[in-house]
Short mmCIF file of C-alpha atoms and ligand atoms in Angstrom, two decimals:
data_model
loop_
_atom_site.label_atom_id
_atom_site.label_comp_id
_atom_site.label_asym_id
_atom_site.label_seq_id
_atom_site.Cartn_x
_atom_site.Cartn_y
_atom_site.Cartn_z
CA MET A 214 117.38 102.68 73.55
CA ASN A 215 113.66 103.40 73.26
CA LYS A 216 111.62 105.26 75.89
CA GLU A 217 110.48 102.12 77.70
CA GLU A 218 114.04 100.85 77.97
CA MET A 219 115.28 104.21 79.24
CA MET A 220 112.47 104.33 81.81
CA GLU A 221 113.21 100.80 82.90
CA ASN A 222 116.81 101.83 83.54
CA VAL A 223 115.63 104.70 85.72
CA ASN A 224 113.27 102.37 87.57
CA LEU A 225 116.09 99.91 88.22
CA ALA A 226 118.28 102.74 89.50
CA VAL A 227 115.48 103.86 91.86
CA LYS A 228 115.05 100.33 93.19
CA VAL A 229 118.67 100.10 94.33
CA CYS A 230 119.05 103.73 95.38
CA LYS A 231 120.30 104.52 98.89
CA LYS A 232 121.03 108.17 98.34
CA CYS A 233 118.83 109.31 101.21
CA ARG A 234 117.53 107.92 104.48
CA LEU A 235 114.05 107.13 103.10
CA HIS A 236 115.03 103.80 101.59
CA SER A 237 115.84 102.36 105.00
CA GLY A 238 112.28 102.53 106.34
CA ALA A 239 110.48 101.56 103.13
CA LEU A 240 109.31 98.15 101.97
CA ASN A 241 109.49 98.96 98.27
CA ALA A 242 110.63 101.73 95.98
CA VAL A 243 107.83 103.30 93.94
CA PRO A 244 109.46 104.60 90.76
CA GLY A 245 106.23 105.44 88.92
CA GLU A 246 104.42 103.71 86.09
CA GLY A 247 102.41 104.19 82.95
CA ASN A 248 102.66 105.26 79.36
CA THR A 249 106.07 106.75 78.62
CA SER A 250 104.62 108.43 75.51
CA SER A 251 101.74 110.05 77.37
CA GLU A 252 100.95 113.72 76.85
CA ILE A 253 99.90 113.98 80.50
CA VAL A 254 101.75 112.99 83.65
CA PHE A 255 100.40 113.08 87.21
CA ILE A 256 102.87 113.85 89.97
CA GLY A 257 102.24 113.42 93.68
CA GLU A 258 104.42 113.99 96.70
CA ALA A 259 105.59 110.56 97.87
CA PRO A 260 104.36 107.00 98.23
CA GLY A 261 101.91 106.24 101.03
CA ARG A 262 101.35 102.99 102.90
CA THR A 263 99.62 101.02 100.12
CA GLU A 264 102.08 102.29 97.54
CA ASP A 265 104.98 101.25 99.79
CA GLU A 266 103.46 97.78 100.18
CA THR A 267 102.89 97.29 96.46
CA GLY A 268 105.64 99.33 94.80
CA ARG A 269 103.01 101.09 92.67
CA PRO A 270 101.89 104.74 92.75
CA PHE A 271 98.36 105.79 93.73
CA VAL A 272 96.84 102.38 94.40
CA GLY A 273 94.97 103.02 97.66
CA ARG A 274 91.71 104.93 98.07
CA ALA A 275 93.27 108.03 96.56
CA GLY A 276 94.34 105.93 93.59
CA LYS A 277 90.78 104.69 93.09
CA LEU A 278 89.56 108.28 92.97
CA LEU A 279 92.32 109.14 90.51
CA GLU A 280 91.30 106.18 88.31
CA GLN A 281 87.63 107.18 88.44
CA SER A 282 88.53 110.75 87.56
CA LEU A 283 90.65 109.58 84.65
CA SER A 284 87.75 107.45 83.46
CA ASP A 285 85.45 110.50 83.64
CA ILE A 286 87.65 112.25 81.07
CA GLY A 287 87.96 109.18 78.87
CA LEU A 288 91.35 107.99 80.07
CA SER A 289 92.71 105.10 82.10
CA ARG A 290 95.86 104.55 84.13
CA LYS A 291 97.62 102.93 81.24
CA ASP A 292 97.08 105.99 79.04
CA VAL A 293 99.01 108.31 81.34
CA TRP A 294 102.13 108.25 83.49
CA ILE A 295 101.83 108.52 87.28
CA GLY A 296 104.68 109.13 89.70
CA ASN A 297 105.92 111.00 92.74
CA ILE A 298 108.62 113.49 93.60
CA VAL A 299 110.35 111.12 96.01
CA LYS A 300 110.35 107.40 95.38
CA HIS A 301 110.43 105.87 98.86
CA ARG A 302 107.79 106.40 101.55
CA PRO A 303 108.66 108.92 104.26
CA PRO A 304 108.00 107.59 107.78
CA GLU A 305 104.46 108.23 109.03
CA ASN A 306 103.74 109.94 105.70
CA ARG A 307 105.59 113.08 106.77
CA ASP A 308 106.58 115.58 104.09
CA PRO A 309 109.88 114.77 102.37
CA LEU A 310 112.75 116.89 103.71
CA PRO A 311 114.71 119.25 101.46
CA ASP A 312 117.83 117.04 101.37
CA GLU A 313 115.66 114.03 100.44
CA ILE A 314 114.10 115.95 97.57
CA THR A 315 117.52 117.07 96.40
CA ALA A 316 118.78 113.50 96.54
CA CYS A 317 115.80 112.18 94.59
CA GLU A 318 114.89 114.86 92.08
CA LYS A 319 117.21 113.73 89.33
CA PHE A 320 115.07 110.63 88.94
CA LEU A 321 111.92 112.66 88.31
CA ALA A 322 113.85 115.04 86.06
CA TYR A 323 115.07 112.16 83.97
CA GLN A 324 111.62 110.56 83.87
CA LEU A 325 110.11 113.82 82.66
CA ARG A 326 112.86 114.19 80.08
CA ILE A 327 112.06 110.69 78.74
CA ILE A 328 108.31 111.29 78.60
CA SER A 329 108.47 114.95 77.55
CA PRO A 330 104.83 115.53 78.52
CA VAL A 331 102.64 118.32 77.20
CA LEU A 332 101.04 118.75 80.64
CA VAL A 333 102.19 118.01 84.19
CA VAL A 334 99.23 117.70 86.57
CA THR A 335 100.46 118.11 90.15
CA LEU A 336 98.43 116.36 92.84
CA GLY A 337 98.33 118.36 96.05
CA ARG A 338 100.12 121.26 97.67
CA PHE A 339 103.51 119.67 98.01
CA ALA A 340 103.83 118.61 94.36
CA MET A 341 102.61 122.02 93.22
CA ASN A 342 105.17 123.78 95.41
CA TYR A 343 107.93 121.66 93.95
CA PHE A 344 107.22 123.19 90.53
CA TYR A 345 105.97 126.54 91.80
CA PRO A 346 107.36 127.31 95.27
CA GLU A 347 105.37 130.54 95.69
CA GLY A 348 102.06 128.89 94.86
CA ARG A 349 99.16 128.38 97.25
CA ILE A 350 97.05 125.37 96.44
CA THR A 351 93.74 126.98 97.43
CA HIS A 352 94.52 129.94 95.15
CA ASP A 353 96.38 128.33 92.26
CA ARG A 354 94.64 124.99 91.84
CA GLY A 355 92.90 124.76 88.50
CA THR A 356 95.27 127.34 86.97
CA LEU A 357 97.60 126.55 84.11
CA LEU A 358 101.17 127.69 84.80
CA ARG A 359 104.37 127.66 82.84
CA THR A 360 107.09 126.85 85.32
CA LYS A 361 110.42 124.99 85.34
CA ASN A 362 109.99 124.56 81.60
CA PHE A 363 106.74 122.60 81.98
CA ASN A 364 103.07 123.37 81.59
CA VAL A 365 101.86 122.68 85.11
CA TYR A 366 98.24 122.34 86.20
CA PRO A 367 97.83 121.98 89.99
CA VAL A 368 94.84 120.14 91.44
CA TYR A 369 94.07 119.05 94.99
CA HIS A 370 95.51 115.74 96.13
CA PRO A 371 92.86 113.01 95.79
CA ALA A 372 93.48 111.96 99.42
CA ALA A 373 92.68 115.51 100.55
CA ALA A 374 89.57 115.48 98.36
CA LEU A 375 88.42 112.29 100.06
CA ARG A 376 88.68 113.98 103.46
CA ASN A 377 86.96 117.23 102.58
CA PRO A 378 83.75 117.63 100.51
CA GLU A 379 84.67 121.14 99.40
CA MET A 380 88.06 119.98 98.17
CA MET A 381 86.32 117.08 96.44
CA ARG A 382 84.15 119.54 94.51
CA GLY A 383 87.26 121.50 93.51
CA PHE A 384 89.16 118.36 92.57
CA VAL A 385 86.34 117.08 90.35
CA GLU A 386 85.83 120.48 88.74
CA ASP A 387 89.56 120.98 88.01
CA PHE A 388 90.06 117.43 86.82
CA LYS A 389 87.25 117.69 84.28
CA ARG A 390 89.02 120.65 82.68
CA ILE A 391 92.18 118.67 81.90
CA PRO A 392 91.22 117.88 78.26
CA GLN A 393 90.39 121.56 77.70
CA ILE A 394 93.71 122.62 79.27
CA LEU A 395 95.56 120.21 77.03
CA ASP A 396 93.81 121.71 74.00
CA LEU A 397 94.73 125.22 75.11
CA ILE A 398 98.40 124.31 75.28
CA LYS A 399 98.34 122.58 71.90
CA LYS A 400 96.75 125.62 70.34
CA GLY A 401 99.70 127.64 71.67
CA ASP A 402 97.84 129.82 74.15
CA LYS A 403 100.12 132.81 74.76
CA ASN A 404 98.36 133.76 78.00
CA ILE A 405 99.78 131.00 80.16
CA PRO A 406 101.34 132.83 83.12
CA VAL A 407 105.08 132.18 83.34
CA GLN A 408 106.04 131.77 87.01
CA THR A 409 109.76 131.13 86.81
CA ASP A 410 112.37 130.19 84.29
CA GLN A 411 114.19 127.95 86.73
CA GLN A 412 114.68 124.46 85.36
CA ILE A 413 114.66 121.15 87.13
CA ASP A 414 118.18 119.89 87.53
CA ASP A 415 118.38 116.90 85.27
CA GLY A 416 122.16 116.91 85.11
CA GLN A 417 124.21 113.84 85.54
CA LEU A 418 122.05 110.90 86.47
CA VAL A 419 122.55 107.40 86.99
CA LEU A 420 123.62 104.08 86.12
CA GLY A 421 124.47 103.61 82.53
CA LEU A 422 121.90 106.00 81.11
S1 SF4 B 33 113.74 108.55 98.12
FE1 SF4 B 33 114.84 108.82 96.18
S2 SF4 B 33 116.93 109.47 96.76
FE2 SF4 B 33 115.95 108.64 98.57
S3 SF4 B 33 116.62 106.49 98.59
FE3 SF4 B 33 114.62 106.59 97.56
S4 SF4 B 33 115.09 106.75 95.38
FE4 SF4 B 33 116.97 107.26 96.51
#
């Protein structure tokens, strides 16, 4: 099986998943999408309203800002992979609960194993704390971390940037550094702070994989 076929299997498993309560209030699963050979993946918290309606990640106003920011560094959506930690929309956009994350995280773990990205860009506090629980977004955004076996670069969530001009400045500034961060990693920078050696549980997944 090639990467696309493996990812399609994960996506199909997500679409029929009922492992937590979130599926019952959602219109569509949002497994994630993009280039399964990308060096960079973008990970948010959970689908919002527009994502729930369309089954696609980051397609509302926040998605437009993400697309514009990608364009500013010479990339487009189809060059990268974009997904979320949980795959169904939590009611009223509340934060996912710990048992929902536990139920869902094998999907993301498997997706990341398929893609094997050089850099994971986390979008917002919640996604950063998934990879780096001790982190504070105002302090750690724009910092390259080595955590859970990934190179992780936290930035503000684009939706938060749209609400707050100061966060927008930080988001734009951090986003523009992504190519430079990628270069640093490829050159084998030894100064990347290691935050934890805990790995994401990508044990036994799913459905004929
Ligand atoms: S959020 Fe994840 S674990 Fe919960 S039903 Fe959806 S795919 Fe399954």
